[in-house]
PDB file of C-alpha atoms in Angstrom:
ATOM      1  CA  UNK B   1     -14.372 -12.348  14.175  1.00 78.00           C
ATOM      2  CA  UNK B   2     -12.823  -9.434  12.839  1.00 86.00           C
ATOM      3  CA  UNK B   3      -9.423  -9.920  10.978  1.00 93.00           C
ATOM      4  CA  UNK B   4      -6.362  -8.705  13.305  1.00 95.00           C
ATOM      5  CA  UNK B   5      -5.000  -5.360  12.711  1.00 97.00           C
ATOM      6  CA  UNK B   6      -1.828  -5.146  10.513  1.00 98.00           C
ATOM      7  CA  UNK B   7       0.007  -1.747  10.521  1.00 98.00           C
ATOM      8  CA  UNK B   8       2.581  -0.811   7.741  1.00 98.00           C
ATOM      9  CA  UNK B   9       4.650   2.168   6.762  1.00 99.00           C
ATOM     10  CA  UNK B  10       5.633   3.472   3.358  1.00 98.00           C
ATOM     11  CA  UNK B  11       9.322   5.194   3.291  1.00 98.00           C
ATOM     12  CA  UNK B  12       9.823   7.674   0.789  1.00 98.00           C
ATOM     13  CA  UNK B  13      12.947   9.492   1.370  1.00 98.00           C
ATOM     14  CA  UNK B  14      16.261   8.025  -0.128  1.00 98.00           C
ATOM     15  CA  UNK B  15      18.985   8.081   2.397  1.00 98.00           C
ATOM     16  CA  UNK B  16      22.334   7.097   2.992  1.00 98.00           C
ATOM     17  CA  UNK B  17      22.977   3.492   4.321  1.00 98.00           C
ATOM     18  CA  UNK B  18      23.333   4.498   7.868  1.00 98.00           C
ATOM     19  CA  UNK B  19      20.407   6.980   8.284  1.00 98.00           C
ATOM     20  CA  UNK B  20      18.634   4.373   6.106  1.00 98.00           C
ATOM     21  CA  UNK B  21      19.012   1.225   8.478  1.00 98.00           C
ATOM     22  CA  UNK B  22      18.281   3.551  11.712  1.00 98.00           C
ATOM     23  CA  UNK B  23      15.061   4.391  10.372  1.00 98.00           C
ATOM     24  CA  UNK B  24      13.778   0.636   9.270  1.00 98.00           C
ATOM     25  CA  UNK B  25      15.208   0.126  13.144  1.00 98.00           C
ATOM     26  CA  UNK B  26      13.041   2.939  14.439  1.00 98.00           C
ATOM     27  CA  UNK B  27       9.721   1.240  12.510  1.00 98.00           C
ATOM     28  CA  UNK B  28      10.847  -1.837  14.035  1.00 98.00           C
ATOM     29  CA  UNK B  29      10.740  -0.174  17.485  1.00 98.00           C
ATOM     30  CA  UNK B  30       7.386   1.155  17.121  1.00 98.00           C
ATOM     31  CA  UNK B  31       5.948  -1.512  16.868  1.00 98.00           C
ATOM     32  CA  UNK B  32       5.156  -1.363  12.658  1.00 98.00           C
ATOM     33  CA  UNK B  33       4.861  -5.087  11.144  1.00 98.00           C
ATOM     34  CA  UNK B  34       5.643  -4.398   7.914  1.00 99.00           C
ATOM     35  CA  UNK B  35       8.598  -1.695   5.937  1.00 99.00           C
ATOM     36  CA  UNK B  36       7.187  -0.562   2.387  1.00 98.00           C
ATOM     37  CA  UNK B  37       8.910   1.214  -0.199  1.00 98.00           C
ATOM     38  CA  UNK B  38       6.703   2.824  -3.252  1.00 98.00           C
ATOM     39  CA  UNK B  39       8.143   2.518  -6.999  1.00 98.00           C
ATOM     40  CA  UNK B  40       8.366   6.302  -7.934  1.00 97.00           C
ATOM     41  CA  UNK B  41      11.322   7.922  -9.889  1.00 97.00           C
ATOM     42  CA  UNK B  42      13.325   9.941  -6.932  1.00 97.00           C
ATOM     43  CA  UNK B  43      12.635   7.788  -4.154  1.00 98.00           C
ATOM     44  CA  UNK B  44      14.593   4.935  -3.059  1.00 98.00           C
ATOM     45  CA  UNK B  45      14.894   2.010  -5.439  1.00 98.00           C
ATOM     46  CA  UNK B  46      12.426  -0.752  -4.058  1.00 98.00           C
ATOM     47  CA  UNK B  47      15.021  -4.325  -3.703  1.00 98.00           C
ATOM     48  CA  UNK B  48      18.017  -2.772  -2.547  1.00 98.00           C
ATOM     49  CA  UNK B  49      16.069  -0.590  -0.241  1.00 98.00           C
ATOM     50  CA  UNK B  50      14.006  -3.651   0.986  1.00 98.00           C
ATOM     51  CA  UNK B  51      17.167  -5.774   1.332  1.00 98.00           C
ATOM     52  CA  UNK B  52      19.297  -3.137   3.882  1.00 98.00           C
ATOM     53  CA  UNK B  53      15.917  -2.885   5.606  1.00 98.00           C
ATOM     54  CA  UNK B  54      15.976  -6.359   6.501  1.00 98.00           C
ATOM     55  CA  UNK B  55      19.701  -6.190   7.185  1.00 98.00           C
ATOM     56  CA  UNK B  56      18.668  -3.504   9.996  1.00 98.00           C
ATOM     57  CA  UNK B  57      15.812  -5.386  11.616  1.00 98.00           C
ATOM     58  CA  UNK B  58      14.136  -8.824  12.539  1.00 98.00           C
ATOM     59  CA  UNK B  59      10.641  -9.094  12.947  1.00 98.00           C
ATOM     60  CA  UNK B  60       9.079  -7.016  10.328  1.00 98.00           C
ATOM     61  CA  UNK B  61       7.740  -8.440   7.030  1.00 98.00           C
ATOM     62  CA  UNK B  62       9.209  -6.425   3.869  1.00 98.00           C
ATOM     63  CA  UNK B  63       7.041  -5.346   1.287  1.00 98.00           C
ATOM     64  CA  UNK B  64       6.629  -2.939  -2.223  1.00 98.00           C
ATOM     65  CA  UNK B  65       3.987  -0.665  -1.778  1.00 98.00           C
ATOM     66  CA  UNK B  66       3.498  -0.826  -4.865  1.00 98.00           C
ATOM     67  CA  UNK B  67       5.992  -1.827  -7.824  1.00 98.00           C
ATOM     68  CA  UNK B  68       4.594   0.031 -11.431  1.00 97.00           C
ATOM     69  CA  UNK B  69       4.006  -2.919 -13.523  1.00 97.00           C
ATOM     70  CA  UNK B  70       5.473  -0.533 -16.654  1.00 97.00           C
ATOM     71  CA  UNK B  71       8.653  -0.057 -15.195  1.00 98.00           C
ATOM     72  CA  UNK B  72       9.222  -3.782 -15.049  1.00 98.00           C
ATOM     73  CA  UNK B  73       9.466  -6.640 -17.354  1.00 97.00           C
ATOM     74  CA  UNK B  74       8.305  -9.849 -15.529  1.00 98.00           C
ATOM     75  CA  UNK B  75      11.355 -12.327 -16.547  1.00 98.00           C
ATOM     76  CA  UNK B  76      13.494  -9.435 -15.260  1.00 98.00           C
ATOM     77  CA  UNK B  77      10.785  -8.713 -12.493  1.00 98.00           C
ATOM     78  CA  UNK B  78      10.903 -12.886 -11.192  1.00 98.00           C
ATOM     79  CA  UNK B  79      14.556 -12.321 -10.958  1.00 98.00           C
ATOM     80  CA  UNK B  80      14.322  -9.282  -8.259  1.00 98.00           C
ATOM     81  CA  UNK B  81      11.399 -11.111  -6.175  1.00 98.00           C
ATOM     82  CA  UNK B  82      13.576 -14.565  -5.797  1.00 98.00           C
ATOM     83  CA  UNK B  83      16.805 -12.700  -5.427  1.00 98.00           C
ATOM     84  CA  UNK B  84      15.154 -10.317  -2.443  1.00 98.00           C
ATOM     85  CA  UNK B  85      13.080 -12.792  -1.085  1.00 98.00           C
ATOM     86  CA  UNK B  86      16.034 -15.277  -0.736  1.00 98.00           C
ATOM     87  CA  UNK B  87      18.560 -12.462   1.198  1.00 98.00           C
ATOM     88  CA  UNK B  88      15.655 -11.148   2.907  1.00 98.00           C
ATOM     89  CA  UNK B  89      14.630 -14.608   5.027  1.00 98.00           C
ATOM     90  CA  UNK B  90      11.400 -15.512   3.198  1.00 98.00           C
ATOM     91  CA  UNK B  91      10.019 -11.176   4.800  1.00 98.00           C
ATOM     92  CA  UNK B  92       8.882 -10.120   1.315  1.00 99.00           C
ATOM     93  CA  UNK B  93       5.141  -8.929   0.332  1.00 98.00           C
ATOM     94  CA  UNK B  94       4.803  -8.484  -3.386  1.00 98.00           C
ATOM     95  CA  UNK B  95       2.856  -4.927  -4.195  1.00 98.00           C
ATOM     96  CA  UNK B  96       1.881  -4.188  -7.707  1.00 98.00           C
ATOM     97  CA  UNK B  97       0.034  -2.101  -9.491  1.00 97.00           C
ATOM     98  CA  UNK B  98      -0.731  -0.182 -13.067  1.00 96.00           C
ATOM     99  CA  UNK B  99       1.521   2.723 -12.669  1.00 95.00           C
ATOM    100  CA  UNK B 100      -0.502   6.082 -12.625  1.00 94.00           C
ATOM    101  CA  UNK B 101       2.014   8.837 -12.961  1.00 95.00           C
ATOM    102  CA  UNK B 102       2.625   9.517 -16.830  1.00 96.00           C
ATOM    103  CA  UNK B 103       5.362  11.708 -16.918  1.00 96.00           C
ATOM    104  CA  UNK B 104       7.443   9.163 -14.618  1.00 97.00           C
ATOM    105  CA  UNK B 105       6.884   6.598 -17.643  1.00 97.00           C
ATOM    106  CA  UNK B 106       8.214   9.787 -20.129  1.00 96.00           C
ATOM    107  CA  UNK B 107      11.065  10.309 -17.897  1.00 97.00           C
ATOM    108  CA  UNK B 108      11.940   6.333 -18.564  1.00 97.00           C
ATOM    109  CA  UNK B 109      11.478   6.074 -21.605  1.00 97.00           C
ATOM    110  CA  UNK B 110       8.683   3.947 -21.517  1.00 97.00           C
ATOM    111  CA  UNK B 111       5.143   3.817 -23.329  1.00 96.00           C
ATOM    112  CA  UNK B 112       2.627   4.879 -20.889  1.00 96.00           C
ATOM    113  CA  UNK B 113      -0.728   3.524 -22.480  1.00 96.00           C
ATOM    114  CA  UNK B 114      -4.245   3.543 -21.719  1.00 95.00           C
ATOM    115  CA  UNK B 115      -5.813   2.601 -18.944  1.00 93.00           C
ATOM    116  CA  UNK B 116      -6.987  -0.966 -20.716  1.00 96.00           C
ATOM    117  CA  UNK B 117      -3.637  -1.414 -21.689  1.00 97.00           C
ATOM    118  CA  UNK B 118      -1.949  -0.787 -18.453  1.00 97.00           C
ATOM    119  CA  UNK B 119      -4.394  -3.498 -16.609  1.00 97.00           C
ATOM    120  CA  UNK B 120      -3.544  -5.926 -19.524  1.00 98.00           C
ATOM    121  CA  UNK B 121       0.348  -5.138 -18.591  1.00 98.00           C
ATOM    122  CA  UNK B 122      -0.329  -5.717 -15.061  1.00 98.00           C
ATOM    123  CA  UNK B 123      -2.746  -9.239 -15.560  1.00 98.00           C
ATOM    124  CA  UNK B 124       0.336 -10.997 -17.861  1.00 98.00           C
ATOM    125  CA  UNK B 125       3.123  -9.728 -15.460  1.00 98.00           C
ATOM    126  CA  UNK B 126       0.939 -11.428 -12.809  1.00 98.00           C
ATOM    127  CA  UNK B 127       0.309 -14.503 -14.916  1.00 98.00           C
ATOM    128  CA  UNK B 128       4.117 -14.627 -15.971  1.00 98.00           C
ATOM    129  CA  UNK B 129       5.247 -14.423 -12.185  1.00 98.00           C
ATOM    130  CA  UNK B 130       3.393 -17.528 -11.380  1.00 98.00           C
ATOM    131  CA  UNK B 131       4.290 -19.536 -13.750  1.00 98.00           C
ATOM    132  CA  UNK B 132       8.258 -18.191 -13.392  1.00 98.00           C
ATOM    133  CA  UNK B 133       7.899 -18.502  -9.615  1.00 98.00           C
ATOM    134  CA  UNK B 134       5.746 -21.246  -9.170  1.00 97.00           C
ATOM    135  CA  UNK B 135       8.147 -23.813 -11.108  1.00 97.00           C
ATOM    136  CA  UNK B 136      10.649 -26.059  -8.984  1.00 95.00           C
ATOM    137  CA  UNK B 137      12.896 -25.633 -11.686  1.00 97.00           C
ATOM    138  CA  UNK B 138      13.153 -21.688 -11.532  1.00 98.00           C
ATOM    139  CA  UNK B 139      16.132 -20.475 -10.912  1.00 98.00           C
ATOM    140  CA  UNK B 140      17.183 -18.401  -8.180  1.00 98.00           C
ATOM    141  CA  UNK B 141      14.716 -19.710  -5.879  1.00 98.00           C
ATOM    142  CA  UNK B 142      12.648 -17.486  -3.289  1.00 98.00           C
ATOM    143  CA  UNK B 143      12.511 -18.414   0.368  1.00 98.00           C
ATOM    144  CA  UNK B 144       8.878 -18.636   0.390  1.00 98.00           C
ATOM    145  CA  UNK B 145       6.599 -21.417  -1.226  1.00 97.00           C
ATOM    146  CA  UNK B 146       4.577 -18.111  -2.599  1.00 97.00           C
ATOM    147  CA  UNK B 147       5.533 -14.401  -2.098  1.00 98.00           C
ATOM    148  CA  UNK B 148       2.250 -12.963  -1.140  1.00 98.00           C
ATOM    149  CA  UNK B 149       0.786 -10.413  -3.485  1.00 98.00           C
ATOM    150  CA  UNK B 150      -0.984  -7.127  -2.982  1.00 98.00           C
ATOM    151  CA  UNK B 151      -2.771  -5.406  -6.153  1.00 98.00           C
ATOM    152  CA  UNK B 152      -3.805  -2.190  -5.360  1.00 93.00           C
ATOM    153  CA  UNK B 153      -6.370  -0.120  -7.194  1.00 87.00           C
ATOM    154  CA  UNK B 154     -10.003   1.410  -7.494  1.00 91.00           C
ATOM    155  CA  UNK B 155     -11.271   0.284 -10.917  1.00 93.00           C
ATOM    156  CA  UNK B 156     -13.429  -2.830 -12.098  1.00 96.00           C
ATOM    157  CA  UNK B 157     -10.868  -4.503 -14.408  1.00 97.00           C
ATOM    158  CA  UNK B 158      -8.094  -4.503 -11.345  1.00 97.00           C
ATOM    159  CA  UNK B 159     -10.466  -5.171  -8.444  1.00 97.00           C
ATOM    160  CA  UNK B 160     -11.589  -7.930 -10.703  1.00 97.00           C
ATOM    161  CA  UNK B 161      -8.167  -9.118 -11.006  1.00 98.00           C
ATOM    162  CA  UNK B 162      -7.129  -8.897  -7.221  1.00 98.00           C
ATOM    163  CA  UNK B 163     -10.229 -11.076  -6.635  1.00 97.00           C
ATOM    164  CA  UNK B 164      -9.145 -13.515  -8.803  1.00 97.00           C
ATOM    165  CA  UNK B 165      -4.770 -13.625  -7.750  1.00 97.00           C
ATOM    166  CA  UNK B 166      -4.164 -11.299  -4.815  1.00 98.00           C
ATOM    167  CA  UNK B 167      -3.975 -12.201  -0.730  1.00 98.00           C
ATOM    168  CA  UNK B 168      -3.997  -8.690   0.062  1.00 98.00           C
ATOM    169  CA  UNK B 169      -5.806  -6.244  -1.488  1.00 98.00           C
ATOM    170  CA  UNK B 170      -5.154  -2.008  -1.650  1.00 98.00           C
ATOM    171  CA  UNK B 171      -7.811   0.940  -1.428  1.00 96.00           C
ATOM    172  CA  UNK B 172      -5.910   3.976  -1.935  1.00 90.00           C
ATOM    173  CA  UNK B 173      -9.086   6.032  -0.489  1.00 92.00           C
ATOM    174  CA  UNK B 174      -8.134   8.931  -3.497  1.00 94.00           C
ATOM    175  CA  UNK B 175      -8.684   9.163  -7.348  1.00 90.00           C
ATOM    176  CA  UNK B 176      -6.443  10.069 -10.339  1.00 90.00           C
ATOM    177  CA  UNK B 177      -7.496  14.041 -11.173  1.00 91.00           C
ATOM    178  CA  UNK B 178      -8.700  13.831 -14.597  1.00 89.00           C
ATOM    179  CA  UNK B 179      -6.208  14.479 -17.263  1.00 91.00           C
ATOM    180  CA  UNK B 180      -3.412  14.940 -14.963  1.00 92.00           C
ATOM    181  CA  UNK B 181       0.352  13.704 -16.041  1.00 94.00           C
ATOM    182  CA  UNK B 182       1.873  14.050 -12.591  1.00 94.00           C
ATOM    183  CA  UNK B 183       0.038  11.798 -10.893  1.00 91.00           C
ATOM    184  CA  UNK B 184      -2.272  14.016  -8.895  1.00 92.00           C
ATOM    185  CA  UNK B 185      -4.918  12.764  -6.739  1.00 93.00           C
ATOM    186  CA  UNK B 186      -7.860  13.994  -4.508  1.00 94.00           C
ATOM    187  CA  UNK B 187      -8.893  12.159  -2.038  1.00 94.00           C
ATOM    188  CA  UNK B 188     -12.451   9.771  -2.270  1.00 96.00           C
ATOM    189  CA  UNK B 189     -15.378  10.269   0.859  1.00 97.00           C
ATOM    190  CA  UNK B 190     -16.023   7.194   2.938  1.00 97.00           C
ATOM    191  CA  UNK B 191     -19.384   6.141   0.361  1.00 97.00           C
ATOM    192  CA  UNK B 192     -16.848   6.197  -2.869  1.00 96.00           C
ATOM    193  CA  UNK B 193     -14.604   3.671   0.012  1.00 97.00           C
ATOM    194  CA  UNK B 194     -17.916   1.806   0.510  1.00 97.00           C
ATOM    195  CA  UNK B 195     -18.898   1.504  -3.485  1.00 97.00           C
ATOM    196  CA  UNK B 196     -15.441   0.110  -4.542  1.00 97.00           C
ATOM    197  CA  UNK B 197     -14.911  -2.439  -1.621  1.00 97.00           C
ATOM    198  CA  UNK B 198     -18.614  -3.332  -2.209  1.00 97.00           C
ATOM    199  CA  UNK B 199     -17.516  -4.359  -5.683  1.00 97.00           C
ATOM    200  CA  UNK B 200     -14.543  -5.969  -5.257  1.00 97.00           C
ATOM    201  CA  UNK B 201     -16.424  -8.364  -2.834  1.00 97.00           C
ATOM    202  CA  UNK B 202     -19.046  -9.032  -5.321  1.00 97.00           C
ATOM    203  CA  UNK B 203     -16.375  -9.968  -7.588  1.00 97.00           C
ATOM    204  CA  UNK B 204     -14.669 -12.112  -5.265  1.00 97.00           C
ATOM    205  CA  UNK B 205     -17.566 -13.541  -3.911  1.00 96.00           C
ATOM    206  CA  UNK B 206     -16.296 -17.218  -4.956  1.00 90.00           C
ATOM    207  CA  UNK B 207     -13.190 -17.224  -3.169  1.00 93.00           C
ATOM    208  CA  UNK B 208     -12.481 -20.089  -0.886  1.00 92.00           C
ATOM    209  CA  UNK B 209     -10.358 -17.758   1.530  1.00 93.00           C
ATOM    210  CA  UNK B 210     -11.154 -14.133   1.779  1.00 93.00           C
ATOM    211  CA  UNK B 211      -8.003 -11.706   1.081  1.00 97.00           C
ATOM    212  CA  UNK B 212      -6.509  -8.989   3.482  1.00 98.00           C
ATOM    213  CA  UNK B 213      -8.015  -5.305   2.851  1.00 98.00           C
ATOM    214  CA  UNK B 214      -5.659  -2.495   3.251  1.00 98.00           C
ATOM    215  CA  UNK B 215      -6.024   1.731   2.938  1.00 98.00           C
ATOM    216  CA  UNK B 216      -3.491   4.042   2.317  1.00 98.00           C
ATOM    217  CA  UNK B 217      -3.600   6.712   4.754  1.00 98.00           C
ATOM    218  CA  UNK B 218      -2.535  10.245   3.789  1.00 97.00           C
ATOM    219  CA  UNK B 219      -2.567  12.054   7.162  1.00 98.00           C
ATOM    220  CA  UNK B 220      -2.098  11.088  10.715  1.00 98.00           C
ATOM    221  CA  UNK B 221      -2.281  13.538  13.655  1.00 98.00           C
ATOM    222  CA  UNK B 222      -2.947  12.616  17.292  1.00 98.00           C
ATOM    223  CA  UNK B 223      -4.347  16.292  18.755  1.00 98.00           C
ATOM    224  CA  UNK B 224      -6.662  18.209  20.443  1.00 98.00           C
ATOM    225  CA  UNK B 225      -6.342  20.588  17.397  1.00 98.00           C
ATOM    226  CA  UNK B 226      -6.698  18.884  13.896  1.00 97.00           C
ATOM    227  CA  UNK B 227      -7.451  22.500  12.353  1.00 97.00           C
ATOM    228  CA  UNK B 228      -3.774  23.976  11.981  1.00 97.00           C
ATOM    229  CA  UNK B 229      -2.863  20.364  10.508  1.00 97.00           C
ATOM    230  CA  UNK B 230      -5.573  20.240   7.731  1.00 97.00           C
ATOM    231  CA  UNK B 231      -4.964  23.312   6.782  1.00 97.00           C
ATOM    232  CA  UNK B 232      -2.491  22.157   3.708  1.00 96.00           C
ATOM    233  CA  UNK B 233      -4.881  19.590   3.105  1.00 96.00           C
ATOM    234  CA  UNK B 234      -7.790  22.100   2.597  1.00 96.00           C
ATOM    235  CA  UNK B 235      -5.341  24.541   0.300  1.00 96.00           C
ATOM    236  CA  UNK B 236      -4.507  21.732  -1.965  1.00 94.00           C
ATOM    237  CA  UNK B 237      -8.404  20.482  -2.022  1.00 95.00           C
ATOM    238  CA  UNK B 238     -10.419  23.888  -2.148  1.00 94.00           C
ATOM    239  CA  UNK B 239     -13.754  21.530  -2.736  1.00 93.00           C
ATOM    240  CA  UNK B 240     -13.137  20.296   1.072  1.00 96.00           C
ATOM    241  CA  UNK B 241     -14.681  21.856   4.341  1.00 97.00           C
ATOM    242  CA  UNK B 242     -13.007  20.845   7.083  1.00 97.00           C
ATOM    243  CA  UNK B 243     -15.990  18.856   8.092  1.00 97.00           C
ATOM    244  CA  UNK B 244     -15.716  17.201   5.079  1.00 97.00           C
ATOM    245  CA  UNK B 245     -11.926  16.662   5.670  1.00 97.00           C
ATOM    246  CA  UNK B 246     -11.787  14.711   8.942  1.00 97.00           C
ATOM    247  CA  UNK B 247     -14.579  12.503   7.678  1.00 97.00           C
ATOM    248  CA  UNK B 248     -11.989  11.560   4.876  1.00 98.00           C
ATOM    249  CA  UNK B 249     -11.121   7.503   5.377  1.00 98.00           C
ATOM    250  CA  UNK B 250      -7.881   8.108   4.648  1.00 98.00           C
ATOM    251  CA  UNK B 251      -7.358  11.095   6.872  1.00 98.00           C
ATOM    252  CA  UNK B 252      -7.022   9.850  11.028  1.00 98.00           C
ATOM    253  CA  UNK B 253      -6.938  13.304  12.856  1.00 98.00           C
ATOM    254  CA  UNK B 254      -8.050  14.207  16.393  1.00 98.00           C
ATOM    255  CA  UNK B 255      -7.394  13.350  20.170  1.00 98.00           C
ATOM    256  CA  UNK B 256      -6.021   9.612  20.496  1.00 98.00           C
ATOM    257  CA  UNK B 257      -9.045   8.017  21.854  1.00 97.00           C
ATOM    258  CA  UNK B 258     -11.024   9.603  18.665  1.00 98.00           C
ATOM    259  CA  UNK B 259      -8.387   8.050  16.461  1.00 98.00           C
ATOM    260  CA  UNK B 260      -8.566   4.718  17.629  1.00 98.00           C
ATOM    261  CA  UNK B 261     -12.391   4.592  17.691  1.00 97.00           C
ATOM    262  CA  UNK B 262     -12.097   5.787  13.863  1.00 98.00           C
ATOM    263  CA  UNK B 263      -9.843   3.020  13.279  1.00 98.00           C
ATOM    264  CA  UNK B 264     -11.886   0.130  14.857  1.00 97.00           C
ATOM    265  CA  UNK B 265     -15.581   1.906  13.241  1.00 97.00           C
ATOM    266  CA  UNK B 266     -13.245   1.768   9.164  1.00 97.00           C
ATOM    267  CA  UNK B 267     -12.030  -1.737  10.096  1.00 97.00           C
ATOM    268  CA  UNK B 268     -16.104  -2.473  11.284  1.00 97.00           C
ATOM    269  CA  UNK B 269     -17.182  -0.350   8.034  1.00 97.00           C
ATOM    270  CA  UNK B 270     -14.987  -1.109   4.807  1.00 97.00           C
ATOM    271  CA  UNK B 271     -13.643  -4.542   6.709  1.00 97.00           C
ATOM    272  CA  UNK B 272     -10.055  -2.475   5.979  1.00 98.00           C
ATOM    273  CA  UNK B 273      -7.668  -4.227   8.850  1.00 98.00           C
ATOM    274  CA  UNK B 274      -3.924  -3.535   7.141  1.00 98.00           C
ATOM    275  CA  UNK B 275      -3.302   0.321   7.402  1.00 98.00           C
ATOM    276  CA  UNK B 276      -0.525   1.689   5.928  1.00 98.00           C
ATOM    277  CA  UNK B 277       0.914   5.151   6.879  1.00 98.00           C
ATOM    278  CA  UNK B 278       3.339   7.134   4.782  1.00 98.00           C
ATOM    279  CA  UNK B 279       6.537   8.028   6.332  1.00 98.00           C
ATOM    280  CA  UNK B 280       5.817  11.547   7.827  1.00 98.00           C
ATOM    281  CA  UNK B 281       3.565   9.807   9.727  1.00 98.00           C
ATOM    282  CA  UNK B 282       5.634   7.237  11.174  1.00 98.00           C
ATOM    283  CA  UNK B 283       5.735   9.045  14.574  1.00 98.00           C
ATOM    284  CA  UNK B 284       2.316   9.983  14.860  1.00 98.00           C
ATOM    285  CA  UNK B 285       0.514   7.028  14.156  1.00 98.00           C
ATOM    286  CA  UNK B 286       2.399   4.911  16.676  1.00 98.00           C
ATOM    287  CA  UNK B 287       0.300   5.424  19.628  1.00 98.00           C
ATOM    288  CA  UNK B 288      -2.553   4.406  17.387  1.00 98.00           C
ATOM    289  CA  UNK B 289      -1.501   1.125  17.178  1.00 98.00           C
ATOM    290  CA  UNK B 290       0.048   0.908  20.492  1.00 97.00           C
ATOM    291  CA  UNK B 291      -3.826   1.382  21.945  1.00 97.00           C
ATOM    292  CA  UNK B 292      -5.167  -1.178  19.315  1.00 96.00           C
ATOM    293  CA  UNK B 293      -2.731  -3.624  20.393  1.00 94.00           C
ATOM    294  CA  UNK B 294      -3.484  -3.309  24.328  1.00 92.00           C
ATOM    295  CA  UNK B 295      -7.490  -3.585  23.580  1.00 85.00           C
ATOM    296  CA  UNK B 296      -6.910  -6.713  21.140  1.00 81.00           C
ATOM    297  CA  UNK B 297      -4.075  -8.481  23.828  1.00 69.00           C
TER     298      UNK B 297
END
């Protein structure tokens, strides 16, 4: 049987506490099980953000989505996760990953690296949380016996590492441009999708329980239309028809009923059942998984 869907959204837009808390509420109302925040300079900052979210709501789990392991040291790190797990009622998902937007790390202050060197980074803050978090004698404690962990990324050395330590683990569905400092990406076709969740279950092949797969989707749009919608998409990513485009994993875009079946055919395909949407999607994407929750009741 096919894993049950989980949907998530990613909020990116600081806020003041009021407008903040009405729109974890709204989430909440639409039926998303999970409230992300990323770990980018100019966005909100992920614990505080993650604690008034759970002030403002009940059911949904709490998650970064994800943390940049150089922005963090992992004594320092153990501290925040205990701390916001604890006021948050045991709702908090661990995200982590490498970092992948040099000048952010210039902005701080902080040594960017290589690539090795950033998975290295990443591996002992992982290491050092368990052994912080996983002794009785740690102090402040988190609710949970184990916050769960999502790594997301595409290469070998971090899908190799997410088979080894994470529950849940994150296809972003798009690729660092070479030799970019800004972080920008273009987006992967559904056989790059295939390649790298091929190899991370080859290299998790010996797990005694299999780990959640999510994607990052970029674009959401329920319509009769998806032309006029793509066509930012298609002026930021020349090299895509819009053929090309809608066949894009992380791109849902069409009439609902087209949606949905795209959604149930990735979940078949990549074996992808936690989506996350980013937040100027929040809308759209709702009657996406209000039809995936009426077939699966």
């Amino acid at each position: 049987m096919p894993r049950p869907f989980r949907f998530g959204v990613s909020l990116l837009t600081p806020a003041p506490a009021g407008e903040w808390r009405a729109k974890c509420r709204r989430a909440e109302q639409l039926g998303y099980d999970v409230i992300l925040v990323p770990d980018h300079l100019g966005m909100p900052a992920p614990f505080p953000a993650l604690v008034a979210a759970a002030e403002a709501t009940e059911r949904p789990r709490l998650g970064t989505f994800v943390l940049n392991a150089g922005f963090w040291n992992p004594a320092l790190l153990a501290r925040e996760i205990a701390t916001t797990d604890a006021l948050t009622g045991g709702r908090l998902e661990l995200g982590l990953g490498t970092g992948y937007v040099q000048s952010e790390h210039e902005a701080a202050g902080l040594p960017y690296g290589s690539p090795r060197e950033r998975v290295d980074h990443l591996r002992h803050t992982v290491e050092e949380l368990d052994r912080l978090l996983g002794s009785e004698e740690y102090l402040p404690r988190p609710a949970q016996p184990r916050v769960p962990l999502l790594l997301g990324g595409n290469g070998d050395r971090m899908l190799r590492l997410a088979a080894e330590r994470a529950d849940i683990v994150g296809f972003t569905g798009v690729r660092l441009v070479p030799g970019t400092t800004t972080g920008k990406l273009e987006p992967a076709d559904a056989e790059a999708v295939d390649e790298r969740v091929a190899r991370y279950r080859e290299l998790a092949a010996g797990r005694a329980e299999p780990a959640e797969l999510n994607l990052l989707l970029q674009l959401v749009a329920v319509t009769d239309d998806p032309e006029p919608v793509l066509k930012p998409l298609l002026e930021r990513q020349p090299q895509l028809t819009l053929h090309r485009a809608l066949a894009l994993p992380v791109v849902l875009a069409g009439p609902l009923e087209e949606v949905v079946a795209r959604v149930r055919a990735q979940r078949e395909r990549f074996g992808v059942s936690y989506l996350t949407v980013l937040e100027p999607h929040m809308e759209a994407f709702a009657p996406v998984m209000a039809r995936l929750r009426e077939e699966s009741a």
